[in-house]
Amino acid sequence: MKYMYFPGCSLKSSGRLYEQSLMAVLNRMNFTIHEIENWNCCGATTYMSINENYAIEIASRNLALAERQGGDEIIVPCAACYMGLLKTQNYIATDEAIRTRVHRELAKTGLSGNLTIKVRHPLDLFVNIIGLDAIKQHVQAPLKGLKVASYYGCQLIRPFSTFDNVWDPQTLDMIVKVLGGESLYWPLKTRCCSGSMTSTMPNIGSRMNFVLLQNAKSRGADVIITACPLCQFNLECFQGKLSKQYREDVRMPVMYFTQLMGLAFGLSEKELGLNRMLSPALSHS
Amino acid sequence: MKSYSTEVLTRGLDIKLESNLDQDFGKKIAHNAHGEKLFGCIQCGNCSAACPLSVWMDYTPRKIIAMVRAGFKEEVLTNRTVWLCASCYQCTVECPKGIKITDVMYALKREAIVNKIYPKNFPVPILAKTFYNRVRRAGRVNETTLLINYYMRFNLVKMLSYATLGLKLFLNRRLSLFEKGIENKKGFKELLHPDVQN
Amino acid sequence: MTTNHEIRTGFYICHCGHNIAGVIDVMAVTEYAAKLPFVVVSRDYKYMCSDPGQELIQKDIKELNLNRIVVASCSPLLHEATFRAATAKAGLNQFFMQMVNIRENDSWVHEDKEMATLKAKDLVRAAIHRVAYHKALEKKKVPVNPDVLIVGGGISGITAALTLANAGKKVYLVEKDPTIGGYMAKFDKTFPTLDCAACILTPKMSAVKEHPNITLWSYSEVTKVDGYVGNYTVQVTRKPRYIIEDLCVGCLSCIDACIYKEGKFPSEFDVGLSKRKPVYIPFPQATPLVVVVDRDTCIYFKTGKCPQSCAKACDRNAFDFNQQPEVKEIQVGTVILSTGFKTFDATRAPYYGYGRYPNVFTSLEIERLVNASGPTEGHVLCKDGREPQNIGIIHCVGSRDEKTNKWCSRVCCMYSLKLAHLLKEHTGADIYNFYIDMRTPGKGYEEFYDKLLNEGVHFIRGRVAEVSDWAITHVEEGKLVIRVEDTMIGVVRRIPVDMVVLSVGMEPGDDAQELRRLFNISCSNEGFFLERHPKLAPVDTFTDGIFIAGACQGPKDIPDSVAQAGAAAAQALALIDTGYVELEPNTAFIVEELCSGCRVCVTMCPYKAISYDEEKHKASINEALCKGCGTCVAACGSGAIFQNLFDDEEILSEIKGVLVE
């Protein structure tokens, strides 16, 4: 089984700690994933807003490249890329006109393929392929009842969730439990963080993120973990501004779930990039 | 033939005449959004209630569907609702009629771009177009250059409010100023066609 | 094969107004038919099914000595009976009449007039060739057993049972629960009159118990069904109550004496809201008033060690811990299925928080709570004992939803209004009803809605997106927040409530599939029993002699259930009072001498109509069960099976007729 890796634009810039921690954890577990050579931007939500055909074409290019490079599955950490690739596959499978067009356009650039390669999120990989037992075996520094609020966000589980429950997802919580932490229930765990609106519509972005931080913190969470680079960025980088704006201190650690896994595995803060965070550090061993 | 001074008769009134509607709008959008199910909308309002952004919209998602169905093209496209959609899909999974509302929003965004109708000075379509052009040029997006380009088009002054954040990120080596794009940018461009004009 | 006289065929083509004549050139077909073999007279008429049309045929039979008739018109499903009757009235055996469908099979499905006319000619020619080989057949009569089996003892079953029993028929009423009464027994008041449900139901339950013509078997299930209309053999298994029914007088001393001091197991009748002991009675007016010992929870059955204080307390020695299931076999002529429904499982709608938040209830649970004889004696309180200050009632849970059930459950709007009224009466709380459409179609229903509008209940038109405990104001702390768009006013609202009531929809019962297989009837896509015709035959099924009534046929309220029960009883009575059933003669039969005993036909028959005689090594077909599908005829390797109206000559001549030219 050859697992390809599609980072997406975010994981190479503001989300690079996600890639760093994911690789560190996979390394520890002796699991290899191969970055797709010459991958391009998946188009995210933007391309679909401008031209559907182009959106599908550029996403498909990555699928074709992965297939050509011998991949059986692609691991996609960014939730938007993950959803985008799944959506592309869904359109290609259900709409004949789109399917014909995509194959034709890709052929012009010398690419071909079924485009049906399995697209998998690392969360799915950890829980369903590698397995919770395997994860448990690598835990060297159990979290000792650390209260964790798992934030799933939107595009990871909607609308094409194949590996978790749409209304009450549990995969992050399962990992937290296996790492020795306490998984908190909080009702906003699948509520949108507003995506890019923290840049374009700051007043909207503020409120959307403030309520998430406040809800998690008021329920006693020690840390919020996420599975999407934009969610993590939004929750991490504006805490000071939000605390001042809403006159309530919502500063708290926000990290990628892979960073939490890495901590439980005993990896160093440097390896996981936890020394480069803008949100407070985890105040605990 | 009797002549009607329609303009005078309707001036200043909040009334919508059939002749001002685009009767094909509903079908067109339904087709572009891969689903005719939008005609089955029972106006239950679940989508608006589920949408975390509906409280900032003057036309909620439910209203947009009703207006699309009836042909209120002008109102829908000049309104900022479609651009406020964050594609979180909460509406789509909750709709009891199975309408893919998020896809309808995408179809409306595309329609707005094709018709060049936007709400005035609205930042979201500007970011969308900037993003599109950057990907077309380089195959990948570098967030730094993306945001700088965006603010240059939208409001340079606003960019200064993010300066502290930018600096902190830079110091933590989480910002890249340079990013290599993909190889064979030309072939990639062929996959996509003209730049989206402003 | 005809005997010694020549064949004289009359041909009649119907215009059917423009339905046929608008596409097919009927005059051309008439002329064409006149020249075909054996045709003595060829006529056309505007509406053959009318009286003058039928008289045409009858006159010709008498005056022209016709012995074969071919009518080219609409589908036999509509008028085959009409023309057969007309033929018979003129003194000719009705099976010498053959119909040709040139409407549904031709004029209604083609636009090319020339081709349609050619097709009509082909079809007519085929029929005329065929009818020459028809033989005289007689419809057999089988007697109908006057006894009736009714499965399901809810309001529908009870109504049907009383109607039939009052008409002098012997009725077996079989109910799987320990008591009859169904869902209606659980309700507090019924809409729109706000009659107390138990007050109007229990007299009927007593009447059932007392009626000399009704044999009530509660805690029993149907386990085997054999036979055909008028002659069903049904096996009913009576589950052991471990009480001798005739001895128990319902004094309930045994329950007091049980070694469990208090109830410990969720009560099925109270939908899990109260606890019962292993020896129990479902509710005080249970009929029959006989105690039940639940084998799964009784200590004696689980461990074998129990002083059996219940049995000791019984001064009638009614206990029998060795009681076995009793199998009863009965013969009945007709069956009425009134097995009811089940409510939608609210855990399938997790966005409403049922199961996660303690104060989210289903409507059925609230019915028990507001009931004065319910688990809380009519006090409606939150799970922590607080009195609710505001209550939200959410309509359409599990109905009108692609992801759960597509249909509208018909009763929920009305019962939600009723619950709003009762809850307001019992708690004085602020009540909110969240609906998509307000469906109040019955007699007095709209007026009931009007009454509620004036009682100060808040009505918000909007489908609730979520129920959560996320608070953004002080008022919302500790409450459940309902997020909804008020579509009428056009704004998103957050309503904090102490209690949420989910108006769950109606679904087919868990045992519906098993029952329909037992009785050999069909179900619709949704899983409810299928009626023969949605408009004109709502209580008949496609299996003769089996009728359906009540919610098992589809979601409905009590008045409609009672009406259907009466209708089903009437249909059963029609069969019983006629005394016999006429069977269509197009059945298959086996010529014993040719049968090789291979038994292939026995396994093939979908109606289990073929039996095998082990001693003679021959198969034989039960005419009454045979539906004439023809499978066995084709499958028989020895050519031993023949079918009336479809023997080789008839079929081959029809094929030849189509091909010739």
JSON list of C-alpha atoms in Angstrom, two decimals, chain A residues 115-272:
[
{"chain": "A", "resi": 115, "resn": "LEU", "atom": "CA", "xyz": [-9.25, 9.59, -10.61]},
{"chain": "A", "resi": 116, "resn": "THR", "atom": "CA", "xyz": [-10.85, 7.18, -8.14]},
{"chain": "A", "resi": 117, "resn": "ILE", "atom": "CA", "xyz": [-7.85, 6.95, -5.82]},
{"chain": "A", "resi": 118, "resn": "LYS", "atom": "CA", "xyz": [-8.97, 6.79, -2.19]},
{"chain": "A", "resi": 119, "resn": "VAL", "atom": "CA", "xyz": [-8.73, 10.13, -0.42]},
{"chain": "A", "resi": 120, "resn": "ARG", "atom": "CA", "xyz": [-8.21, 9.81, 3.31]},
{"chain": "A", "resi": 121, "resn": "HIS", "atom": "CA", "xyz": [-7.80, 12.27, 6.17]},
{"chain": "A", "resi": 122, "resn": "PRO", "atom": "CA", "xyz": [-5.04, 11.54, 8.72]},
{"chain": "A", "resi": 123, "resn": "LEU", "atom": "CA", "xyz": [-7.73, 11.22, 11.40]},
{"chain": "A", "resi": 124, "resn": "ASP", "atom": "CA", "xyz": [-9.32, 8.43, 9.41]},
{"chain": "A", "resi": 125, "resn": "LEU", "atom": "CA", "xyz": [-5.86, 6.93, 8.94]},
{"chain": "A", "resi": 126, "resn": "PHE", "atom": "CA", "xyz": [-5.07, 6.94, 12.64]},
{"chain": "A", "resi": 127, "resn": "VAL", "atom": "CA", "xyz": [-8.36, 5.58, 13.84]},
{"chain": "A", "resi": 128, "resn": "ASN", "atom": "CA", "xyz": [-9.26, 3.11, 11.12]},
{"chain": "A", "resi": 129, "resn": "ILE", "atom": "CA", "xyz": [-6.04, 2.00, 9.44]},
{"chain": "A", "resi": 130, "resn": "ILE", "atom": "CA", "xyz": [-3.29, 2.35, 12.00]},
{"chain": "A", "resi": 131, "resn": "GLY", "atom": "CA", "xyz": [-5.73, 1.69, 14.80]},
{"chain": "A", "resi": 132, "resn": "LEU", "atom": "CA", "xyz": [-6.21, 2.98, 18.32]},
{"chain": "A", "resi": 133, "resn": "ASP", "atom": "CA", "xyz": [-4.35, 0.07, 19.83]},
{"chain": "A", "resi": 134, "resn": "ALA", "atom": "CA", "xyz": [-1.22, 0.87, 17.83]},
{"chain": "A", "resi": 135, "resn": "ILE", "atom": "CA", "xyz": [-1.44, 4.47, 18.95]},
{"chain": "A", "resi": 136, "resn": "LYS", "atom": "CA", "xyz": [-1.81, 3.41, 22.56]},
{"chain": "A", "resi": 137, "resn": "GLN", "atom": "CA", "xyz": [1.36, 1.39, 22.34]},
{"chain": "A", "resi": 138, "resn": "HIS", "atom": "CA", "xyz": [3.37, 4.46, 21.41]},
{"chain": "A", "resi": 139, "resn": "VAL", "atom": "CA", "xyz": [2.09, 6.55, 24.30]},
{"chain": "A", "resi": 140, "resn": "GLN", "atom": "CA", "xyz": [5.00, 7.23, 26.63]},
{"chain": "A", "resi": 141, "resn": "ALA", "atom": "CA", "xyz": [3.76, 10.32, 28.43]},
{"chain": "A", "resi": 142, "resn": "PRO", "atom": "CA", "xyz": [0.04, 9.83, 28.94]},
{"chain": "A", "resi": 143, "resn": "LEU", "atom": "CA", "xyz": [-1.96, 13.02, 29.21]},
{"chain": "A", "resi": 144, "resn": "LYS", "atom": "CA", "xyz": [-3.12, 12.31, 32.76]},
{"chain": "A", "resi": 145, "resn": "GLY", "atom": "CA", "xyz": [-6.68, 13.50, 32.55]},
{"chain": "A", "resi": 146, "resn": "LEU", "atom": "CA", "xyz": [-5.94, 16.62, 30.53]},
{"chain": "A", "resi": 147, "resn": "LYS", "atom": "CA", "xyz": [-9.27, 18.13, 29.55]},
{"chain": "A", "resi": 148, "resn": "VAL", "atom": "CA", "xyz": [-9.36, 18.35, 25.78]},
{"chain": "A", "resi": 149, "resn": "ALA", "atom": "CA", "xyz": [-12.01, 20.01, 23.64]},
{"chain": "A", "resi": 150, "resn": "SER", "atom": "CA", "xyz": [-11.91, 18.39, 20.20]},
{"chain": "A", "resi": 151, "resn": "TYR", "atom": "CA", "xyz": [-12.79, 20.83, 17.47]},
{"chain": "A", "resi": 152, "resn": "TYR", "atom": "CA", "xyz": [-13.84, 19.19, 14.24]},
{"chain": "A", "resi": 153, "resn": "GLY", "atom": "CA", "xyz": [-14.90, 22.22, 12.25]},
{"chain": "A", "resi": 154, "resn": "CYS", "atom": "CA", "xyz": [-17.08, 21.83, 9.21]},
{"chain": "A", "resi": 155, "resn": "GLN", "atom": "CA", "xyz": [-15.55, 20.53, 6.02]},
{"chain": "A", "resi": 156, "resn": "LEU", "atom": "CA", "xyz": [-13.87, 17.60, 7.67]},
{"chain": "A", "resi": 157, "resn": "ILE", "atom": "CA", "xyz": [-17.16, 15.91, 8.41]},
{"chain": "A", "resi": 158, "resn": "ARG", "atom": "CA", "xyz": [-19.67, 17.67, 6.14]},
{"chain": "A", "resi": 159, "resn": "PRO", "atom": "CA", "xyz": [-20.97, 16.82, 3.65]},
{"chain": "A", "resi": 160, "resn": "PHE", "atom": "CA", "xyz": [-18.94, 13.81, 2.58]},
{"chain": "A", "resi": 161, "resn": "SER", "atom": "CA", "xyz": [-17.87, 12.37, 5.89]},
{"chain": "A", "resi": 162, "resn": "THR", "atom": "CA", "xyz": [-17.03, 8.78, 5.28]},
{"chain": "A", "resi": 163, "resn": "PHE", "atom": "CA", "xyz": [-15.45, 7.92, 8.57]},
{"chain": "A", "resi": 164, "resn": "ASP", "atom": "CA", "xyz": [-17.32, 9.68, 11.32]},
{"chain": "A", "resi": 165, "resn": "ASN", "atom": "CA", "xyz": [-20.79, 10.63, 12.44]},
{"chain": "A", "resi": 166, "resn": "VAL", "atom": "CA", "xyz": [-22.03, 13.88, 10.92]},
{"chain": "A", "resi": 167, "resn": "TRP", "atom": "CA", "xyz": [-23.93, 15.03, 14.00]},
{"chain": "A", "resi": 168, "resn": "ASP", "atom": "CA", "xyz": [-21.73, 13.77, 16.79]},
{"chain": "A", "resi": 169, "resn": "PRO", "atom": "CA", "xyz": [-18.25, 12.97, 15.49]},
{"chain": "A", "resi": 170, "resn": "GLN", "atom": "CA", "xyz": [-16.09, 10.98, 17.84]},
{"chain": "A", "resi": 171, "resn": "THR", "atom": "CA", "xyz": [-12.79, 10.19, 16.14]},
{"chain": "A", "resi": 172, "resn": "LEU", "atom": "CA", "xyz": [-10.76, 12.96, 17.77]},
{"chain": "A", "resi": 173, "resn": "ASP", "atom": "CA", "xyz": [-12.35, 12.14, 21.12]},
{"chain": "A", "resi": 174, "resn": "MET", "atom": "CA", "xyz": [-11.36, 8.50, 20.68]},
{"chain": "A", "resi": 175, "resn": "ILE", "atom": "CA", "xyz": [-7.76, 9.47, 20.08]},
{"chain": "A", "resi": 176, "resn": "VAL", "atom": "CA", "xyz": [-7.77, 11.76, 23.11]},
{"chain": "A", "resi": 177, "resn": "LYS", "atom": "CA", "xyz": [-9.02, 8.97, 25.32]},
{"chain": "A", "resi": 178, "resn": "VAL", "atom": "CA", "xyz": [-6.40, 6.58, 24.07]},
{"chain": "A", "resi": 179, "resn": "LEU", "atom": "CA", "xyz": [-3.73, 9.20, 24.80]},
{"chain": "A", "resi": 180, "resn": "GLY", "atom": "CA", "xyz": [-4.94, 9.35, 28.39]},
{"chain": "A", "resi": 181, "resn": "GLY", "atom": "CA", "xyz": [-6.79, 12.63, 28.20]},
{"chain": "A", "resi": 182, "resn": "GLU", "atom": "CA", "xyz": [-10.36, 13.46, 29.14]},
{"chain": "A", "resi": 183, "resn": "SER", "atom": "CA", "xyz": [-12.54, 14.32, 26.21]},
{"chain": "A", "resi": 184, "resn": "LEU", "atom": "CA", "xyz": [-15.00, 17.12, 26.90]},
{"chain": "A", "resi": 185, "resn": "TYR", "atom": "CA", "xyz": [-18.40, 17.40, 25.35]},
{"chain": "A", "resi": 186, "resn": "TRP", "atom": "CA", "xyz": [-19.06, 20.88, 24.02]},
{"chain": "A", "resi": 187, "resn": "PRO", "atom": "CA", "xyz": [-21.96, 21.69, 21.70]},
{"chain": "A", "resi": 188, "resn": "LEU", "atom": "CA", "xyz": [-20.01, 23.92, 19.30]},
{"chain": "A", "resi": 189, "resn": "LYS", "atom": "CA", "xyz": [-17.54, 21.29, 18.23]},
{"chain": "A", "resi": 190, "resn": "THR", "atom": "CA", "xyz": [-18.72, 21.26, 14.64]},
{"chain": "A", "resi": 191, "resn": "ARG", "atom": "CA", "xyz": [-19.57, 24.91, 14.25]},
{"chain": "A", "resi": 192, "resn": "CYS", "atom": "CA", "xyz": [-17.80, 26.83, 11.47]},
{"chain": "A", "resi": 193, "resn": "CYS", "atom": "CA", "xyz": [-14.86, 29.05, 12.40]},
{"chain": "A", "resi": 194, "resn": "SER", "atom": "CA", "xyz": [-15.72, 31.37, 9.48]},
{"chain": "A", "resi": 195, "resn": "GLY", "atom": "CA", "xyz": [-12.75, 30.30, 7.38]},
{"chain": "A", "resi": 196, "resn": "SER", "atom": "CA", "xyz": [-11.10, 33.18, 5.56]},
{"chain": "A", "resi": 197, "resn": "MET", "atom": "CA", "xyz": [-13.52, 35.72, 6.98]},
{"chain": "A", "resi": 198, "resn": "THR", "atom": "CA", "xyz": [-11.16, 36.54, 9.81]},
{"chain": "A", "resi": 199, "resn": "SER", "atom": "CA", "xyz": [-9.25, 38.40, 7.11]},
{"chain": "A", "resi": 200, "resn": "THR", "atom": "CA", "xyz": [-12.09, 39.66, 4.92]},
{"chain": "A", "resi": 201, "resn": "MET", "atom": "CA", "xyz": [-14.86, 40.32, 7.41]},
{"chain": "A", "resi": 202, "resn": "PRO", "atom": "CA", "xyz": [-13.10, 40.71, 10.74]},
{"chain": "A", "resi": 203, "resn": "ASN", "atom": "CA", "xyz": [-16.20, 41.56, 12.77]},
{"chain": "A", "resi": 204, "resn": "ILE", "atom": "CA", "xyz": [-17.86, 38.34, 11.67]},
{"chain": "A", "resi": 205, "resn": "GLY", "atom": "CA", "xyz": [-14.69, 36.32, 12.02]},
{"chain": "A", "resi": 206, "resn": "SER", "atom": "CA", "xyz": [-14.16, 37.64, 15.54]},
{"chain": "A", "resi": 207, "resn": "ARG", "atom": "CA", "xyz": [-17.51, 36.65, 16.82]},
{"chain": "A", "resi": 208, "resn": "MET", "atom": "CA", "xyz": [-17.46, 33.22, 15.24]},
{"chain": "A", "resi": 209, "resn": "ASN", "atom": "CA", "xyz": [-14.11, 32.42, 16.83]},
{"chain": "A", "resi": 210, "resn": "PHE", "atom": "CA", "xyz": [-14.78, 34.10, 20.14]},
{"chain": "A", "resi": 211, "resn": "VAL", "atom": "CA", "xyz": [-17.81, 31.93, 20.88]},
{"chain": "A", "resi": 212, "resn": "LEU", "atom": "CA", "xyz": [-15.80, 28.80, 20.13]},
{"chain": "A", "resi": 213, "resn": "LEU", "atom": "CA", "xyz": [-12.99, 29.75, 22.48]},
{"chain": "A", "resi": 214, "resn": "GLN", "atom": "CA", "xyz": [-15.36, 30.94, 25.17]},
{"chain": "A", "resi": 215, "resn": "ASN", "atom": "CA", "xyz": [-17.50, 27.83, 25.05]},
{"chain": "A", "resi": 216, "resn": "ALA", "atom": "CA", "xyz": [-14.53, 25.48, 25.26]},
{"chain": "A", "resi": 217, "resn": "LYS", "atom": "CA", "xyz": [-12.83, 27.47, 27.99]},
{"chain": "A", "resi": 218, "resn": "SER", "atom": "CA", "xyz": [-15.96, 27.88, 30.12]},
{"chain": "A", "resi": 219, "resn": "ARG", "atom": "CA", "xyz": [-16.46, 24.13, 30.13]},
{"chain": "A", "resi": 220, "resn": "GLY", "atom": "CA", "xyz": [-13.03, 23.69, 31.62]},
{"chain": "A", "resi": 221, "resn": "ALA", "atom": "CA", "xyz": [-11.02, 22.73, 28.56]},
{"chain": "A", "resi": 222, "resn": "ASP", "atom": "CA", "xyz": [-7.24, 22.88, 29.04]},
{"chain": "A", "resi": 223, "resn": "VAL", "atom": "CA", "xyz": [-6.61, 22.77, 25.31]},
{"chain": "A", "resi": 224, "resn": "ILE", "atom": "CA", "xyz": [-8.47, 22.77, 21.99]},
{"chain": "A", "resi": 225, "resn": "ILE", "atom": "CA", "xyz": [-7.27, 20.43, 19.27]},
{"chain": "A", "resi": 226, "resn": "THR", "atom": "CA", "xyz": [-8.11, 20.81, 15.62]},
{"chain": "A", "resi": 227, "resn": "ALA", "atom": "CA", "xyz": [-7.66, 18.94, 12.38]},
{"chain": "A", "resi": 228, "resn": "CYS", "atom": "CA", "xyz": [-7.69, 21.83, 9.91]},
{"chain": "A", "resi": 229, "resn": "PRO", "atom": "CA", "xyz": [-4.95, 24.45, 9.42]},
{"chain": "A", "resi": 230, "resn": "LEU", "atom": "CA", "xyz": [-7.33, 27.38, 8.95]},
{"chain": "A", "resi": 231, "resn": "CYS", "atom": "CA", "xyz": [-9.40, 26.47, 12.01]},
{"chain": "A", "resi": 232, "resn": "GLN", "atom": "CA", "xyz": [-6.24, 26.25, 14.06]},
{"chain": "A", "resi": 233, "resn": "PHE", "atom": "CA", "xyz": [-4.94, 29.54, 12.73]},
{"chain": "A", "resi": 234, "resn": "ASN", "atom": "CA", "xyz": [-8.20, 31.33, 13.44]},
{"chain": "A", "resi": 235, "resn": "LEU", "atom": "CA", "xyz": [-8.46, 30.00, 16.95]},
{"chain": "A", "resi": 236, "resn": "GLU", "atom": "CA", "xyz": [-4.82, 30.57, 17.76]},
{"chain": "A", "resi": 237, "resn": "CYS", "atom": "CA", "xyz": [-3.82, 33.92, 16.32]},
{"chain": "A", "resi": 238, "resn": "PHE", "atom": "CA", "xyz": [-6.50, 36.37, 17.42]},
{"chain": "A", "resi": 239, "resn": "GLN", "atom": "CA", "xyz": [-6.92, 35.45, 21.06]},
{"chain": "A", "resi": 240, "resn": "GLY", "atom": "CA", "xyz": [-5.49, 38.70, 22.39]},
{"chain": "A", "resi": 241, "resn": "LYS", "atom": "CA", "xyz": [-7.62, 40.82, 20.12]},
{"chain": "A", "resi": 242, "resn": "LEU", "atom": "CA", "xyz": [-10.76, 38.84, 20.94]},
{"chain": "A", "resi": 243, "resn": "SER", "atom": "CA", "xyz": [-10.15, 38.96, 24.68]},
{"chain": "A", "resi": 244, "resn": "LYS", "atom": "CA", "xyz": [-9.89, 42.70, 24.51]},
{"chain": "A", "resi": 245, "resn": "GLN", "atom": "CA", "xyz": [-12.85, 43.14, 22.21]},
{"chain": "A", "resi": 246, "resn": "TYR", "atom": "CA", "xyz": [-15.23, 41.01, 24.23]},
{"chain": "A", "resi": 247, "resn": "ARG", "atom": "CA", "xyz": [-13.70, 41.84, 27.60]},
{"chain": "A", "resi": 248, "resn": "GLU", "atom": "CA", "xyz": [-13.33, 38.21, 28.51]},
{"chain": "A", "resi": 249, "resn": "ASP", "atom": "CA", "xyz": [-10.04, 36.35, 28.59]},
{"chain": "A", "resi": 250, "resn": "VAL", "atom": "CA", "xyz": [-10.22, 33.48, 26.17]},
{"chain": "A", "resi": 251, "resn": "ARG", "atom": "CA", "xyz": [-6.55, 32.82, 25.79]},
{"chain": "A", "resi": 252, "resn": "MET", "atom": "CA", "xyz": [-5.88, 29.14, 25.85]},
{"chain": "A", "resi": 253, "resn": "PRO", "atom": "CA", "xyz": [-3.70, 26.61, 24.10]},
{"chain": "A", "resi": 254, "resn": "VAL", "atom": "CA", "xyz": [-4.89, 25.63, 20.62]},
{"chain": "A", "resi": 255, "resn": "MET", "atom": "CA", "xyz": [-2.97, 22.99, 18.77]},
{"chain": "A", "resi": 256, "resn": "TYR", "atom": "CA", "xyz": [-3.16, 20.42, 16.04]},
{"chain": "A", "resi": 257, "resn": "PHE", "atom": "CA", "xyz": [-4.25, 16.99, 17.15]},
{"chain": "A", "resi": 258, "resn": "THR", "atom": "CA", "xyz": [-1.00, 15.63, 15.78]},
{"chain": "A", "resi": 259, "resn": "GLN", "atom": "CA", "xyz": [0.91, 17.92, 18.14]},
{"chain": "A", "resi": 260, "resn": "LEU", "atom": "CA", "xyz": [-1.04, 16.51, 21.09]},
{"chain": "A", "resi": 261, "resn": "MET", "atom": "CA", "xyz": [-0.35, 13.01, 19.86]},
{"chain": "A", "resi": 262, "resn": "GLY", "atom": "CA", "xyz": [3.31, 13.86, 19.58]},
{"chain": "A", "resi": 263, "resn": "LEU", "atom": "CA", "xyz": [3.39, 15.16, 23.15]},
{"chain": "A", "resi": 264, "resn": "ALA", "atom": "CA", "xyz": [1.82, 11.95, 24.41]},
{"chain": "A", "resi": 265, "resn": "PHE", "atom": "CA", "xyz": [4.36, 9.98, 22.38]},
{"chain": "A", "resi": 266, "resn": "GLY", "atom": "CA", "xyz": [7.11, 11.80, 24.22]},
{"chain": "A", "resi": 267, "resn": "LEU", "atom": "CA", "xyz": [8.39, 13.86, 21.30]},
{"chain": "A", "resi": 268, "resn": "SER", "atom": "CA", "xyz": [10.01, 17.19, 22.11]},
{"chain": "A", "resi": 269, "resn": "GLU", "atom": "CA", "xyz": [8.26, 20.52, 21.87]},
{"chain": "A", "resi": 270, "resn": "LYS", "atom": "CA", "xyz": [10.77, 21.61, 19.26]},
{"chain": "A", "resi": 271, "resn": "GLU", "atom": "CA", "xyz": [10.03, 18.64, 17.04]},
{"chain": "A", "resi": 272, "resn": "LEU", "atom": "CA", "xyz": [6.36, 19.40, 17.18]}
]
